[in-house]
CSV table of N, CA and C and ligand atoms in Angstrom, one decimal:
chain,number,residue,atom,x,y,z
Q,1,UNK,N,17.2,-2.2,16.3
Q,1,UNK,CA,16.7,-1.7,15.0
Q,1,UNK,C,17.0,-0.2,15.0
Q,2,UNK,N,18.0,0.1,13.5
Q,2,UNK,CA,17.7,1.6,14.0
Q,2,UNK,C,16.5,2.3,13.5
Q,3,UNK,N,16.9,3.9,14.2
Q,3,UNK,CA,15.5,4.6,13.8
Q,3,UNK,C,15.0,4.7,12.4
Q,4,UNK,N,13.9,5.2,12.1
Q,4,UNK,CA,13.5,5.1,10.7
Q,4,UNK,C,14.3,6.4,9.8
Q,5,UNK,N,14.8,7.6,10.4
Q,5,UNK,CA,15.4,8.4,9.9
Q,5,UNK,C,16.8,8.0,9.9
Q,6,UNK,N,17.3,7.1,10.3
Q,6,UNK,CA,18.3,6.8,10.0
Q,6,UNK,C,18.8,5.9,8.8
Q,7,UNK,N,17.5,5.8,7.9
Q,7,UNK,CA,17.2,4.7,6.6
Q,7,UNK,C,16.8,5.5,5.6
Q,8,UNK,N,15.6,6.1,6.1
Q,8,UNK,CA,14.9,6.8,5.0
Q,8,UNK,C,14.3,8.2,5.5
Q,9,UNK,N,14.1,9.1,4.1
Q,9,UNK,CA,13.8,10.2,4.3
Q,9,UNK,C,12.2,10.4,3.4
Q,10,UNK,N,11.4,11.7,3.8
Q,10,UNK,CA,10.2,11.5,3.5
Q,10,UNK,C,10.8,12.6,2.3
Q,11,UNK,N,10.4,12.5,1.2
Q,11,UNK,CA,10.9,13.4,0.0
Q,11,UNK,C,9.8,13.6,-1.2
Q,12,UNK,N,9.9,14.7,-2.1
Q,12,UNK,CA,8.8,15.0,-3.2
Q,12,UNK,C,8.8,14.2,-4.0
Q,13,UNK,N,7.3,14.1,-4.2
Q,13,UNK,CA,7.3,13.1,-5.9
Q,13,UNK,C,6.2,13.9,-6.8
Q,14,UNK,N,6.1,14.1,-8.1
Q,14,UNK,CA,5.6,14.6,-8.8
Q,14,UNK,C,4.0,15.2,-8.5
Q,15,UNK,N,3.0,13.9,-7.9
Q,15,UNK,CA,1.8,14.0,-6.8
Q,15,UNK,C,1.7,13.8,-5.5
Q,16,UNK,N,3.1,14.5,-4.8
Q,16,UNK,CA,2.7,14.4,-3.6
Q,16,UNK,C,3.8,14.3,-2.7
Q,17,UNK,N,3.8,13.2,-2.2
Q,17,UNK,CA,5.5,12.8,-1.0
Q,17,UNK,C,5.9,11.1,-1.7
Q,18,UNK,N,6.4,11.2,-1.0
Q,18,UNK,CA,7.3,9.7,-0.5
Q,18,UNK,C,8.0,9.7,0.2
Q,19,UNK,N,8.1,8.1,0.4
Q,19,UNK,CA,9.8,7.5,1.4
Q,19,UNK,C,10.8,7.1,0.2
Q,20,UNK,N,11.9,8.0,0.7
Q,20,UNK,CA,13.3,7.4,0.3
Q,20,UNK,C,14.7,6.9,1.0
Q,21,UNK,N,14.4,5.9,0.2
Q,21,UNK,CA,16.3,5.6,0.9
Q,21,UNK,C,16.9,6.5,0.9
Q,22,UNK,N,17.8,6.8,2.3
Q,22,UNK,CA,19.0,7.8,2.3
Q,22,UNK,C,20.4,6.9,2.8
Q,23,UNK,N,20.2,5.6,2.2
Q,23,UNK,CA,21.3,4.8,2.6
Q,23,UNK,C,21.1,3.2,2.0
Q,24,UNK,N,21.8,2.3,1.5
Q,24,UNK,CA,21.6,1.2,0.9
Q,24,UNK,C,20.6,0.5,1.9
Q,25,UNK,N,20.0,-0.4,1.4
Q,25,UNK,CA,18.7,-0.9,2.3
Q,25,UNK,C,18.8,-2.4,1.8
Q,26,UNK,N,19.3,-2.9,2.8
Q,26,UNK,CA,19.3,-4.7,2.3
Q,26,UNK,C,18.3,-5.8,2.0
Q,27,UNK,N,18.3,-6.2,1.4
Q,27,UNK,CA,16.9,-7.6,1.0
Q,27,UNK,C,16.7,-7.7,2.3
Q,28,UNK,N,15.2,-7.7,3.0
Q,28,UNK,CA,14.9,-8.6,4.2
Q,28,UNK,C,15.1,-7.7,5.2
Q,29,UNK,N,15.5,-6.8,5.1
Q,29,UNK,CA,16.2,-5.3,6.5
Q,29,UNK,C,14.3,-4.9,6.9
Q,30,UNK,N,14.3,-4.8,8.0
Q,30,UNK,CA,13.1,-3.6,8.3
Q,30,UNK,C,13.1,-2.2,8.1
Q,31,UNK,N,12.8,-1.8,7.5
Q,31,UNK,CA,13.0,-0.6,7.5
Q,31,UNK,C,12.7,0.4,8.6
Q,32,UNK,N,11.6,-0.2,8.9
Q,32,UNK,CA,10.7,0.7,10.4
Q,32,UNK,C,9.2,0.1,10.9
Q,33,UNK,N,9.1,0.7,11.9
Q,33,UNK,CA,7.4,-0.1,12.3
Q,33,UNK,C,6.9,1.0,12.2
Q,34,UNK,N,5.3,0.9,11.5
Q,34,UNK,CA,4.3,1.6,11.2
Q,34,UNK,C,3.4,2.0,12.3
Q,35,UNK,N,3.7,3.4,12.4
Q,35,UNK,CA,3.0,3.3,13.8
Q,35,UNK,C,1.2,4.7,13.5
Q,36,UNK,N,0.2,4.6,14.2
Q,36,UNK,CA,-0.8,5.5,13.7
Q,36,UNK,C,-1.6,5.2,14.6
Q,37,UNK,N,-3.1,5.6,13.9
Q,37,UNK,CA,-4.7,5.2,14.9
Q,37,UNK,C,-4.4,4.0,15.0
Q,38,UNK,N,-5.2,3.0,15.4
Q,38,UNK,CA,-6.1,1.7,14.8
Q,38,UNK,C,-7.3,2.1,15.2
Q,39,UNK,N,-7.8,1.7,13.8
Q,39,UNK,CA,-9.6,2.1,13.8
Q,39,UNK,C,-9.9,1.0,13.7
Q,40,UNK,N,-11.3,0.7,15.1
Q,40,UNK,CA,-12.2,-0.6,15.3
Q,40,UNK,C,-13.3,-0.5,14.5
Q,41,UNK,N,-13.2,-0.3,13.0
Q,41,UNK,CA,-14.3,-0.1,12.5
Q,41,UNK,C,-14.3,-0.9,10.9
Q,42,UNK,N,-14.9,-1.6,10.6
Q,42,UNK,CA,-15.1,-2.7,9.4
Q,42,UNK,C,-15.5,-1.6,8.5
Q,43,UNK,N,-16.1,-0.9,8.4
Q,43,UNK,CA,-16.4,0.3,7.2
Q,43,UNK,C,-15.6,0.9,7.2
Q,44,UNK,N,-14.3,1.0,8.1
Q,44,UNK,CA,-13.4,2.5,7.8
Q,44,UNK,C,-12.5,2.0,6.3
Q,45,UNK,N,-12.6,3.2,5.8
Q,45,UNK,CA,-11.5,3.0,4.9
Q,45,UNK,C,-10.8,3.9,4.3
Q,46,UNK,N,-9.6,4.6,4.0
Q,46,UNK,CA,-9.1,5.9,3.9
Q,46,UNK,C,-7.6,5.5,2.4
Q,47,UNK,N,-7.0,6.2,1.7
Q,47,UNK,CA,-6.1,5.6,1.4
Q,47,UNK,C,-5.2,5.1,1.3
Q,48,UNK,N,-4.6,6.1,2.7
Q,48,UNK,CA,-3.6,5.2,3.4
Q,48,UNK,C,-3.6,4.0,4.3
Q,49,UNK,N,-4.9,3.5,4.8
Q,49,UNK,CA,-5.2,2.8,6.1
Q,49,UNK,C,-4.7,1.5,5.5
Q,50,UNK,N,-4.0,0.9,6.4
Q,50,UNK,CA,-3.6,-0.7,6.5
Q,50,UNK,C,-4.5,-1.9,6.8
Q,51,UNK,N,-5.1,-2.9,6.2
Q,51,UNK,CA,-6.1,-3.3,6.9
Q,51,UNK,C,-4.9,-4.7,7.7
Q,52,UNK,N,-5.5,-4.6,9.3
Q,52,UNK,CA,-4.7,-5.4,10.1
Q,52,UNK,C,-4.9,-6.8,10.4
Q,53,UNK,N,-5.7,-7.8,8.9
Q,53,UNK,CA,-5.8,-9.0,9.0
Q,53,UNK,C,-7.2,-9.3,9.8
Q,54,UNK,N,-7.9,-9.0,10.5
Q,54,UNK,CA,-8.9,-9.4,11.2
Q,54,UNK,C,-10.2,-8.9,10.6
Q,55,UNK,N,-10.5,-8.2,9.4
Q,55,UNK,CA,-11.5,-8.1,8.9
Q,55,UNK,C,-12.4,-6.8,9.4
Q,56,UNK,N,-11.9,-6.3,11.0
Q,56,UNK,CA,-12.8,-5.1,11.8
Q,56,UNK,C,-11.4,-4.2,11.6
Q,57,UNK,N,-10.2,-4.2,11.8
Q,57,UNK,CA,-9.3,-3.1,12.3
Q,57,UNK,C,-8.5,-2.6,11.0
Q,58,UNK,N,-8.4,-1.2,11.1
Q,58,UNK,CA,-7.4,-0.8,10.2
Q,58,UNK,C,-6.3,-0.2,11.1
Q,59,UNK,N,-5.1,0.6,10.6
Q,59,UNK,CA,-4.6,1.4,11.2
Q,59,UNK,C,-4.3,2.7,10.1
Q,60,UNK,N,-4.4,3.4,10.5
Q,60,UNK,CA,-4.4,5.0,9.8
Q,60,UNK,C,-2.9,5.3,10.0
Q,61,UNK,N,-2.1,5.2,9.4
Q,61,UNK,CA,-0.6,5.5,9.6
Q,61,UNK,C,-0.2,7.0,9.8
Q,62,UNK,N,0.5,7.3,10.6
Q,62,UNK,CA,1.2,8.5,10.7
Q,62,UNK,C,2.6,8.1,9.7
Q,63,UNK,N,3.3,10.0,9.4
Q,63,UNK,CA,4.3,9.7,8.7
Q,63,UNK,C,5.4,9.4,9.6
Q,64,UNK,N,6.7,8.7,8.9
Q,64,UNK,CA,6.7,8.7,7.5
Q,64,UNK,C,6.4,8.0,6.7
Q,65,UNK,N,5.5,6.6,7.1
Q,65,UNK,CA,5.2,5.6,6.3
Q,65,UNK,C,3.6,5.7,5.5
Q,66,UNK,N,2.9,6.9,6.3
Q,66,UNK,CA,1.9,7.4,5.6
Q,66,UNK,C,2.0,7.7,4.1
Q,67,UNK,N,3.6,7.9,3.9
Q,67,UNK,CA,3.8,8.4,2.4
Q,67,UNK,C,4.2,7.1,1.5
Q,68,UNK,N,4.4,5.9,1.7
Q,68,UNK,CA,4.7,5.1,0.9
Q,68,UNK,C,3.7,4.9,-0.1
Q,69,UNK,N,4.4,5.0,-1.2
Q,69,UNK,CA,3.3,5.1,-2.4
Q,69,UNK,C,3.3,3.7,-3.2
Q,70,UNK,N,2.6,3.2,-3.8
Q,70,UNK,CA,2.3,2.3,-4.5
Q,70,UNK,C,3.1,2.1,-5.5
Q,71,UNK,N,3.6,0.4,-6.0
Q,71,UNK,CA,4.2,-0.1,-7.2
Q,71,UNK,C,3.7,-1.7,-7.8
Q,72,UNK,N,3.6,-1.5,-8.8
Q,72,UNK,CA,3.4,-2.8,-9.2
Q,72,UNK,C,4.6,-3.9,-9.2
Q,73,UNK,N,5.7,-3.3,-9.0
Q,73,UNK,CA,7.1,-4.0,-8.9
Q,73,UNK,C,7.8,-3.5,-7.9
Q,74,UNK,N,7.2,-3.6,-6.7
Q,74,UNK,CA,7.8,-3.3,-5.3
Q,74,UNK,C,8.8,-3.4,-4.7
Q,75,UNK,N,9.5,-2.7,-3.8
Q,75,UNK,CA,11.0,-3.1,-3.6
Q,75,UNK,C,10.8,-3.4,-1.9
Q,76,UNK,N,9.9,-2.9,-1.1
Q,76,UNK,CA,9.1,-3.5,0.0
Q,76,UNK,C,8.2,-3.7,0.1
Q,77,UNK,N,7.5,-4.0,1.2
Q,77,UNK,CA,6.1,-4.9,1.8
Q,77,UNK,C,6.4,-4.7,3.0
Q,78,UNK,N,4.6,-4.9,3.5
Q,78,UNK,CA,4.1,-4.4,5.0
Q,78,UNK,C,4.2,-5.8,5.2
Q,79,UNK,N,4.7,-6.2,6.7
Q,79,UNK,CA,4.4,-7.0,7.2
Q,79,UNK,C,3.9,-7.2,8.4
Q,80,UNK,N,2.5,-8.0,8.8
Q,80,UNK,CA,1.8,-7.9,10.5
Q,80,UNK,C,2.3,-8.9,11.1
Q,81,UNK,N,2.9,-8.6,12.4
Q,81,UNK,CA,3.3,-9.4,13.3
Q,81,UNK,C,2.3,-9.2,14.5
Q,82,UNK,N,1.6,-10.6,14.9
Q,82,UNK,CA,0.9,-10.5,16.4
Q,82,UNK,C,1.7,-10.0,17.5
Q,83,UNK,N,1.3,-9.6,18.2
Q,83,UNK,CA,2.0,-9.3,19.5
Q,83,UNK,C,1.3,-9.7,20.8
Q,84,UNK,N,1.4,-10.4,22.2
Q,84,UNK,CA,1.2,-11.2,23.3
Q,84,UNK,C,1.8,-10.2,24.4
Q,85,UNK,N,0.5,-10.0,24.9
Q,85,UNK,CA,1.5,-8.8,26.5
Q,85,UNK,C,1.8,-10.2,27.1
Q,86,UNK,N,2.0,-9.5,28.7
Q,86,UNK,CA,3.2,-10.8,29.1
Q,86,UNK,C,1.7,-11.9,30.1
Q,87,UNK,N,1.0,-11.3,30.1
Q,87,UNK,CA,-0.2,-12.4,30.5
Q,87,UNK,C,-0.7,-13.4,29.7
Q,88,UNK,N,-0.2,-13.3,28.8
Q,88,UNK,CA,-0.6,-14.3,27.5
Q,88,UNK,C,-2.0,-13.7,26.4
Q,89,UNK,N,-2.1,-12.5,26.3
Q,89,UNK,CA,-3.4,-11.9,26.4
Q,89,UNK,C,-2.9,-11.4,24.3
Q,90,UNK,N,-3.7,-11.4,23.6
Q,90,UNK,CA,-3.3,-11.1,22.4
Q,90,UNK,C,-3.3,-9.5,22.7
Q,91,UNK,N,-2.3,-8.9,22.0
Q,91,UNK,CA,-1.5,-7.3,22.2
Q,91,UNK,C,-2.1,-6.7,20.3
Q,92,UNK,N,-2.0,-6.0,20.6
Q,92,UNK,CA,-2.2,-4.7,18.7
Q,92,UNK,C,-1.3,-5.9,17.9
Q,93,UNK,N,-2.0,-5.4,16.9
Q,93,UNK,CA,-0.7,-6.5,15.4
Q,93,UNK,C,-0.1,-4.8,15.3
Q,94,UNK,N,1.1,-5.1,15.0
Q,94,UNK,CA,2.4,-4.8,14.8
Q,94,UNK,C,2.6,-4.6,13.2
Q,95,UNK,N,2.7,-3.7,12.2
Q,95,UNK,CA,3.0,-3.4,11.0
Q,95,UNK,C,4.8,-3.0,11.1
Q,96,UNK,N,5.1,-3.6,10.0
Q,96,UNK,CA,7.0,-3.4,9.8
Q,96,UNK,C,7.0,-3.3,8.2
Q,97,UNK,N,7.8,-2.4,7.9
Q,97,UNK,CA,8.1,-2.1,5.9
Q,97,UNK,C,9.2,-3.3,6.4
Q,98,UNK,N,9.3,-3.8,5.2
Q,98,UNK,CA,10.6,-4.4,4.9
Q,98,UNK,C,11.2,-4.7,4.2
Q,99,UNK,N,12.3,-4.8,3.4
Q,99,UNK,CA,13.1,-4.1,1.8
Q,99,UNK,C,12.4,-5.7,0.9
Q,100,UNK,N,12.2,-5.5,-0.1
Q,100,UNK,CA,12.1,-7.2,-0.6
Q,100,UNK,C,13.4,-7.9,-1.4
Q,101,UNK,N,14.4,-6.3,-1.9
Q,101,UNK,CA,15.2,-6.4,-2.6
Q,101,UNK,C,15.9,-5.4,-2.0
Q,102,UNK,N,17.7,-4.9,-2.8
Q,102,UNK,CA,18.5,-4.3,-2.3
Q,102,UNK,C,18.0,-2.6,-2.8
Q,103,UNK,N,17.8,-1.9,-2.1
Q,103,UNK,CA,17.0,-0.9,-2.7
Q,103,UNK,C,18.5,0.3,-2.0
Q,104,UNK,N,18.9,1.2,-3.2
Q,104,UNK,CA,19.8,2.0,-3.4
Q,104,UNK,C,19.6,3.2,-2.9
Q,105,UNK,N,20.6,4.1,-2.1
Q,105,UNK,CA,20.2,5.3,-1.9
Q,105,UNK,C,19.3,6.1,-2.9
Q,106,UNK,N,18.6,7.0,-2.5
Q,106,UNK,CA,18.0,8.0,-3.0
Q,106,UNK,C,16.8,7.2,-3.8
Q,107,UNK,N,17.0,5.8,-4.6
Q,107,UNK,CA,15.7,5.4,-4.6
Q,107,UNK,C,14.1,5.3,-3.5
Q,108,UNK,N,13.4,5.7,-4.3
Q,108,UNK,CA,12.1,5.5,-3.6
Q,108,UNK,C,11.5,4.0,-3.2
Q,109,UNK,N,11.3,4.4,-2.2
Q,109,UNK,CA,10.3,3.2,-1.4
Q,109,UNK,C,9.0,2.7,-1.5
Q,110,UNK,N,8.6,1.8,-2.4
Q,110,UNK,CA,7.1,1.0,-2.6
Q,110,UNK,C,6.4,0.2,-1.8
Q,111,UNK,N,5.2,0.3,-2.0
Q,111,UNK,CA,4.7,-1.3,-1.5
Q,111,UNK,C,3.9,-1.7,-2.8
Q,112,UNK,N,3.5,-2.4,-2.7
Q,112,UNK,CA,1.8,-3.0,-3.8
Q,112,UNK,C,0.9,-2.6,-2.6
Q,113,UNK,N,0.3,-1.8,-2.7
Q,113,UNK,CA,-1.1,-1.7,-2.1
Q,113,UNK,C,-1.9,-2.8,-2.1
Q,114,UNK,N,-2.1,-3.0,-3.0
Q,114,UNK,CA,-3.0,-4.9,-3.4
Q,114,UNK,C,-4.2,-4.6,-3.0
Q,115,UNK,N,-4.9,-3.5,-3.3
Q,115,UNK,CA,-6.3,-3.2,-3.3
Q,115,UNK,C,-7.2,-4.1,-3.8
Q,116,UNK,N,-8.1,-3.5,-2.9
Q,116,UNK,CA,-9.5,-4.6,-3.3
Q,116,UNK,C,-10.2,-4.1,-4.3
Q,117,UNK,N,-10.7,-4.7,-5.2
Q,117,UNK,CA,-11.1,-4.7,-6.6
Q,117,UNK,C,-12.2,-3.1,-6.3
Q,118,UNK,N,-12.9,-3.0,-5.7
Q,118,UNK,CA,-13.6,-2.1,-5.1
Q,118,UNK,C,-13.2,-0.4,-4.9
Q,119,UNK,N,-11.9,-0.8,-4.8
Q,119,UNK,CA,-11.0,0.4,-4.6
Q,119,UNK,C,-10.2,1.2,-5.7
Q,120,UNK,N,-10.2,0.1,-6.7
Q,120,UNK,CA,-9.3,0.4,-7.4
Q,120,UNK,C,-9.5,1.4,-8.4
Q,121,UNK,N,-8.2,2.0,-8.4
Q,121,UNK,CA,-7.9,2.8,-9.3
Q,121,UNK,C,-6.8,3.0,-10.6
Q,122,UNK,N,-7.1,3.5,-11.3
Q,122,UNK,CA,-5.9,3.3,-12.5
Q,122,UNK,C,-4.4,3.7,-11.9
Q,123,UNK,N,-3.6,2.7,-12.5
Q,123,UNK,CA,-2.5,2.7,-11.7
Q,123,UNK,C,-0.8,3.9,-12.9
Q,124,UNK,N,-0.5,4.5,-12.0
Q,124,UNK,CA,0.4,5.1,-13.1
Q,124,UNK,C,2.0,5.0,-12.5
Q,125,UNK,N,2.4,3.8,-12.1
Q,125,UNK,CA,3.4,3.6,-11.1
Q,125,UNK,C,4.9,3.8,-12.1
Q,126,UNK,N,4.3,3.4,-13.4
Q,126,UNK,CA,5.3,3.6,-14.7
Q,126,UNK,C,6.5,1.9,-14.5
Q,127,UNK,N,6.2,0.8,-13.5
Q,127,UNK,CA,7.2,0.0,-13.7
Q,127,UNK,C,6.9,-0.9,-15.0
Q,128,UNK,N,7.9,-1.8,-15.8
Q,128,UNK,CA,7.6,-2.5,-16.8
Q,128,UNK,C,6.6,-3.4,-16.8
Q,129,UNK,N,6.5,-4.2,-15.5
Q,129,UNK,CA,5.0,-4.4,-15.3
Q,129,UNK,C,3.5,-4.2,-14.7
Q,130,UNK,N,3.7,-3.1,-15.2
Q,130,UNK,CA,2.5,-2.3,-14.2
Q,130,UNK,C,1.2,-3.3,-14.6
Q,131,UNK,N,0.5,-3.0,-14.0
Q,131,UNK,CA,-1.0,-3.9,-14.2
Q,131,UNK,C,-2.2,-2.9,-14.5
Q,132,UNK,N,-1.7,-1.6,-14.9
Q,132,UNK,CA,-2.7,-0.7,-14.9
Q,132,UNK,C,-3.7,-0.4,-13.9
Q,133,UNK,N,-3.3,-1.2,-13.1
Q,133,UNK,CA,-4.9,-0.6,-11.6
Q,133,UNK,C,-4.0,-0.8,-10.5
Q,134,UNK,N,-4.5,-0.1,-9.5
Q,134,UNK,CA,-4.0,-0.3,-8.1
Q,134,UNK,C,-5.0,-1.5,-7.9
Q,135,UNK,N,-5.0,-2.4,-7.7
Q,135,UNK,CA,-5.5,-3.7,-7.5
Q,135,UNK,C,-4.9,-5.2,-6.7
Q,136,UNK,N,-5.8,-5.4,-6.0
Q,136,UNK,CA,-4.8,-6.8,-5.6
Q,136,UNK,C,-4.9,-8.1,-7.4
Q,137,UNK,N,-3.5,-8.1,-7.3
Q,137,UNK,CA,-3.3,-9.4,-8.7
Q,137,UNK,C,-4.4,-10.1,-9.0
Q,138,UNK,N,-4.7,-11.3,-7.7
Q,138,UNK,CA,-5.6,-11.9,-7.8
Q,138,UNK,C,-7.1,-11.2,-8.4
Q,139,UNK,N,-7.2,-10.0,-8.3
Q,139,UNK,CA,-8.4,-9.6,-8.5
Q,139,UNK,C,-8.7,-8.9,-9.7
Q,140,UNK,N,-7.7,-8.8,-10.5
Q,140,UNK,CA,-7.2,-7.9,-11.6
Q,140,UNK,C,-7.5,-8.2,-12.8
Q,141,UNK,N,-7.8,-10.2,-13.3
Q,141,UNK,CA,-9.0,-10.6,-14.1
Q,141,UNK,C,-10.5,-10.3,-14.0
Q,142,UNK,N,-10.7,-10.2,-12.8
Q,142,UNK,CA,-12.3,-9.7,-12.6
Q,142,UNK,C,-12.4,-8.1,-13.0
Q,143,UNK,N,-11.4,-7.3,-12.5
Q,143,UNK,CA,-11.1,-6.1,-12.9
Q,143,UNK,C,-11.6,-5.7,-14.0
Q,144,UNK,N,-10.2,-6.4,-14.8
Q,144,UNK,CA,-10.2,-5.7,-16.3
Q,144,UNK,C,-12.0,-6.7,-17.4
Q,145,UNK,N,-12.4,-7.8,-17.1
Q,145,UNK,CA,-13.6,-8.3,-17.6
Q,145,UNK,C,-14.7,-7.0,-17.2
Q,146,UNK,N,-14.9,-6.8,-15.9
Q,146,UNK,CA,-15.3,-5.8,-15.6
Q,146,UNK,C,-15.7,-4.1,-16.7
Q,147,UNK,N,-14.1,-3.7,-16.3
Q,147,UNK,CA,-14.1,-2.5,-17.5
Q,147,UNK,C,-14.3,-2.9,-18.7
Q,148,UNK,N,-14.5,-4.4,-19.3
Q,148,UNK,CA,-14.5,-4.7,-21.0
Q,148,UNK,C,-16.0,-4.2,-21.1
Q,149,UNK,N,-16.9,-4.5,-19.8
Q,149,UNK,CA,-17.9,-4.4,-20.1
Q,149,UNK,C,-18.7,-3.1,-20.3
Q,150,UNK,N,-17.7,-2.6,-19.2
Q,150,UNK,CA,-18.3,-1.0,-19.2
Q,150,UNK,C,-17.9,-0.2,-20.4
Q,151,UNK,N,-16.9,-0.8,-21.4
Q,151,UNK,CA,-16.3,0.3,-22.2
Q,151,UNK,C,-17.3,-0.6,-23.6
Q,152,UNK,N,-18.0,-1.5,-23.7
Q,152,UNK,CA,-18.5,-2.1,-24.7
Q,152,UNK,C,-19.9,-1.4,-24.4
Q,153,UNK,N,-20.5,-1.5,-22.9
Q,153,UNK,CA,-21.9,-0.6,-22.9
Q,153,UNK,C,-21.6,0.5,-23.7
Q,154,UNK,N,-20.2,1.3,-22.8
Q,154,UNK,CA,-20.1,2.7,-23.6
Q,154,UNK,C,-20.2,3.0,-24.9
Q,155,UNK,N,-19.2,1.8,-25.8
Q,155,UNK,CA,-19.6,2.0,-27.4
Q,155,UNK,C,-21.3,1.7,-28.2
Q,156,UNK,N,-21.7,1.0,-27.4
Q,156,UNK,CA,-23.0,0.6,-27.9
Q,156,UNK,C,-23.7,1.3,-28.6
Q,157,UNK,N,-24.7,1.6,-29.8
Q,157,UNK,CA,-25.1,2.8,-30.2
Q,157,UNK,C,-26.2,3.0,-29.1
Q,158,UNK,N,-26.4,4.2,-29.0
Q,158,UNK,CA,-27.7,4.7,-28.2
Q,158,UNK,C,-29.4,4.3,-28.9
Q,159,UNK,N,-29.9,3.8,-28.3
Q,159,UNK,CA,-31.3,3.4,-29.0
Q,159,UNK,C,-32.2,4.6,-28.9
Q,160,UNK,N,-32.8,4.9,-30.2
Q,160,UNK,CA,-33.3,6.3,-30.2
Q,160,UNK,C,-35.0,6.6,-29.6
Q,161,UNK,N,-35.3,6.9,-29.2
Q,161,UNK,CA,-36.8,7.3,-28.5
Q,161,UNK,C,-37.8,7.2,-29.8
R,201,LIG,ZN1,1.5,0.0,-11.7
């Protein structure tokens, strides 16, 4: 696998950083393994942290993948691979970007965050299909029912004293 700097570079975006391709990046290619803390803690939660499938562990990424910013029409995804030391003993899960499509130099690098309804925030990723929230899909009817309600309280007339 080559190095991650030999794929992508960490570069400005309007609020902040990103990853960019600095070379064509093939459907299905790795891009790099995500490497950081892992925090043993079921309450941790930060914006960047990866949650590692088990419900207790995140990992807090170091860059450059700390800067992958969110899309609703993503051109990569995290993927967790288990890992086994050689005693048979379960090892850290393993995070890898990986392209979903052919992603072109100097374009930027996405994931879907796919946040939990909990987290979410208005989403301004600008793709044709944005969903308007950083949200996982599945969760994004309860979402938007949700805000119908809060924005119908809000019109409501105020009852006077
Ligand atoms: Zn979006």
């Amino acid at each position: 696998m080559p190095a991650w700097y030999e794929i992508i570079r960490v570069g400005k975006v309007p609020y902040g950083k990103g990853v960019f391709a600095i070379r064509t990046i093939t459907a299905g290619e790795t891009i790099g393994k995500v490497t950081g803390k892992v925090i043993d803690d079921p309450e941790y939660t930060s914006t960047y942290c990866i949650d590692l499938g088990d419900g207790v562990k995140s990992l807090e990424p170091r860059g450059p993948f700390r800067y992958l910013n969110h899309c609703c029409e993503p051109n990569a995804k995290l993927f967790l691979h288990e890992t086994v030391y050689e005693d048979g003993t379960p090892g850290p899960t393993e995070v890898t970007v990986e392209a979903l499509c052919t992603i072109e130099p100097e374009e930027e690098v996405r994931i879907d965050y796919a946040w939990d309804i909990v987290g979410a925030i208005p989403c301004l990723c600008g793709a044709s299909q944005c969903r308007g929230w950083i949200v996982d899909p599945e969760q994004l009817p309860k979402l938007l029912k949700k805000q119908k309600k809060l924005t119908e309280r809000d019109k409501a007339p105020q009852k006077s004293k």
